[in-house]
C-alpha positions as YAML, in Angstrom:
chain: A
units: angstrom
residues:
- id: 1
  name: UNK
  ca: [3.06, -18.01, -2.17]
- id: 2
  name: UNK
  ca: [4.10, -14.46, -2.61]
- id: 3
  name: UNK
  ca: [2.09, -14.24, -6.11]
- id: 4
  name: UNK
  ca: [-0.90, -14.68, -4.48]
- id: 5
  name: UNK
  ca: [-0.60, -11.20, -3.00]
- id: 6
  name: UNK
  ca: [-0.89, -9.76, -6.05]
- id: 7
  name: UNK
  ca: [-3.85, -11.53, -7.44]
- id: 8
  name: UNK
  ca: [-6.58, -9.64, -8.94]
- id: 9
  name: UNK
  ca: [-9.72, -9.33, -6.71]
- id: 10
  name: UNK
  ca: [-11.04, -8.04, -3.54]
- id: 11
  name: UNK
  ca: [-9.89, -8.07, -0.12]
- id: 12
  name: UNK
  ca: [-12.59, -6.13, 1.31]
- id: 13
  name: UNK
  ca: [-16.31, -5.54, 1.45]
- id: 14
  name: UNK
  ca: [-17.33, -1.90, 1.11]
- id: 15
  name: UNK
  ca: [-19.24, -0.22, 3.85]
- id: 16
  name: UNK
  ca: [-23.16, -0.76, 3.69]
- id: 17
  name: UNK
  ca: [-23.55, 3.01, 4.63]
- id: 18
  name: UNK
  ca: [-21.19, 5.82, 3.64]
- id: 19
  name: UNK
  ca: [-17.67, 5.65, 2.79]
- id: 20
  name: UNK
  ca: [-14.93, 3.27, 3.27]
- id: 21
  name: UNK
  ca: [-13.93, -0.37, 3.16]
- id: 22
  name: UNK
  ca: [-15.80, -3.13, 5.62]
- id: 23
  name: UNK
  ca: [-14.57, -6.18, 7.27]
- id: 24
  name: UNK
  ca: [-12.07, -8.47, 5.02]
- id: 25
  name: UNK
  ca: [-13.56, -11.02, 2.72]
- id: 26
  name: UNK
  ca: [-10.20, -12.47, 1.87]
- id: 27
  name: UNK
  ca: [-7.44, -14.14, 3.65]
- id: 28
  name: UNK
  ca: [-4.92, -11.20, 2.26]
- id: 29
  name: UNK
  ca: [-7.29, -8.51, 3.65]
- id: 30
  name: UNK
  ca: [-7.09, -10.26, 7.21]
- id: 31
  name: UNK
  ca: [-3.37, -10.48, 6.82]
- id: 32
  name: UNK
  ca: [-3.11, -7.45, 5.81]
- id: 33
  name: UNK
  ca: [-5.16, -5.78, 8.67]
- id: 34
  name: UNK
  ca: [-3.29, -8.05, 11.46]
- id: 35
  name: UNK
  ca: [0.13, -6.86, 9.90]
- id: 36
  name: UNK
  ca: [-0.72, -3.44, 10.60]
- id: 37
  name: UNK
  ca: [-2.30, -3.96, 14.02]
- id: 38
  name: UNK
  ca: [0.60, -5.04, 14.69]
- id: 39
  name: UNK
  ca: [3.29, -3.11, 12.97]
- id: 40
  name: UNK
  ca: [1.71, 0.34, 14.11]
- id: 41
  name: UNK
  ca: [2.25, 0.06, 17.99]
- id: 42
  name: UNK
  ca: [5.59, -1.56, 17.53]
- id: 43
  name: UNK
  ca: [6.26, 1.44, 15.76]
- id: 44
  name: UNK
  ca: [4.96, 4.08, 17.96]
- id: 45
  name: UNK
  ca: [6.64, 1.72, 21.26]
- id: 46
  name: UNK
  ca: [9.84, 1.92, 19.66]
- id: 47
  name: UNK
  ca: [9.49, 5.51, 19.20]
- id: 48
  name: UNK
  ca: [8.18, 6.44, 22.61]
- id: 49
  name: UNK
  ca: [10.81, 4.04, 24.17]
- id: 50
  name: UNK
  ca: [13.30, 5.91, 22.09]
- id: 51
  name: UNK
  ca: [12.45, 9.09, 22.59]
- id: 52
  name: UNK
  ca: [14.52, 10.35, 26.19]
- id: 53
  name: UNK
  ca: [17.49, 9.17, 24.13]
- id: 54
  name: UNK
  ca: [17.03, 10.61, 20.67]
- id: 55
  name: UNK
  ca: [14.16, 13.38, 20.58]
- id: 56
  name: UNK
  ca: [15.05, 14.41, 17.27]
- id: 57
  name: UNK
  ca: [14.62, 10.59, 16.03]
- id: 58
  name: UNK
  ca: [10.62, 10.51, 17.33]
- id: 59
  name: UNK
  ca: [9.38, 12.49, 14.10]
- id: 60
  name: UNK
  ca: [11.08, 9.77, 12.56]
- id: 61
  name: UNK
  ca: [8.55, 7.30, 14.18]
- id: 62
  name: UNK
  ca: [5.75, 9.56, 13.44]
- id: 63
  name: UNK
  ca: [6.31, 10.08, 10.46]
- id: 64
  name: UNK
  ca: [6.98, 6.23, 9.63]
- id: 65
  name: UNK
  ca: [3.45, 5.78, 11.43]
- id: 66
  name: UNK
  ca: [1.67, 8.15, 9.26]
- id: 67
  name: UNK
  ca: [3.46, 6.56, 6.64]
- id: 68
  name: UNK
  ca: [2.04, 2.96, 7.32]
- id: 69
  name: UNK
  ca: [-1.16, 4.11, 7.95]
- id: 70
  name: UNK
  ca: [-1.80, 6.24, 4.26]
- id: 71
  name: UNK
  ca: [0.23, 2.91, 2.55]
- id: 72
  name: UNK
  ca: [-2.73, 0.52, 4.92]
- id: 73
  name: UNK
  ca: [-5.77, 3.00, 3.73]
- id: 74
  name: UNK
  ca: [-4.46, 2.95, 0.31]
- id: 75
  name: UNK
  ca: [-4.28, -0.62, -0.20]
- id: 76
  name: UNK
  ca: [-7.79, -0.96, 1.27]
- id: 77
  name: UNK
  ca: [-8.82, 1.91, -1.01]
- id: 78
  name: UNK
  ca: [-7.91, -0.29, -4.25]
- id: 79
  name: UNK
  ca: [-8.87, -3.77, -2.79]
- id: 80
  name: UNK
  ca: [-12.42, -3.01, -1.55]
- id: 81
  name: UNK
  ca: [-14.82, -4.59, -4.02]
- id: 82
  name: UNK
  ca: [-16.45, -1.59, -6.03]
- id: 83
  name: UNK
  ca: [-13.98, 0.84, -4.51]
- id: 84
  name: UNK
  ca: [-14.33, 3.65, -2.16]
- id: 85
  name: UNK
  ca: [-17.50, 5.80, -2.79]
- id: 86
  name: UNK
  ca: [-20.78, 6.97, -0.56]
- id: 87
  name: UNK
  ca: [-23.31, 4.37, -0.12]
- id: 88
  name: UNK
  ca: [-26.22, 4.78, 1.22]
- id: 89
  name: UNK
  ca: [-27.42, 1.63, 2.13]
- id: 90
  name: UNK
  ca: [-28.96, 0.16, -1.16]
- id: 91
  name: UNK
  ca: [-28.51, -3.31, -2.93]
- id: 92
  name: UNK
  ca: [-25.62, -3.91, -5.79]
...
């Protein structure tokens, strides 16, 4: 099952307009999106509850946030079908 992660195709549709990745168009895409919906306030409530204890340890959550986030846009940079570039509206 894990193979099929790593298939070759695309996860996303790009934007009509502008530049970025759309809504999924694969099941990894969704999975992928839901993972980090719900990975990135676990991290930042684990952090914040955290926090009075350790302050020193919160950049540590921050910086694992930021680190999720650029790892999510990444992804969804290579598995957008056509990659990211500006659009501006017209058929391809």
């Amino acid at each position: 099952m894990l193979h099929k992660l790593f298939e070759e195709g695309a996860w996303f549709a790009p934007k009509r307009y502008g530049l970025g990745a759309g809504l999924p168009i694969a099941w990894q895409g969704w999975v992928l999106m839901l993972s980090f919906l719900l990975l990135l306030p676990g991290i930042m409530l684990l952090g914040i509850s955290l926090a009075p204890l350790h302050p020193a340890q919160a950049m540590l959550f921050f910086a694992l946030a930021v680190a999720a986030t650029l790892l999510f846009v990444r992804i969804c940079q290579r598995k957008t079908r056509g990659g990211w570039r500006w659009r501006w509206g017209g058929k391809e």
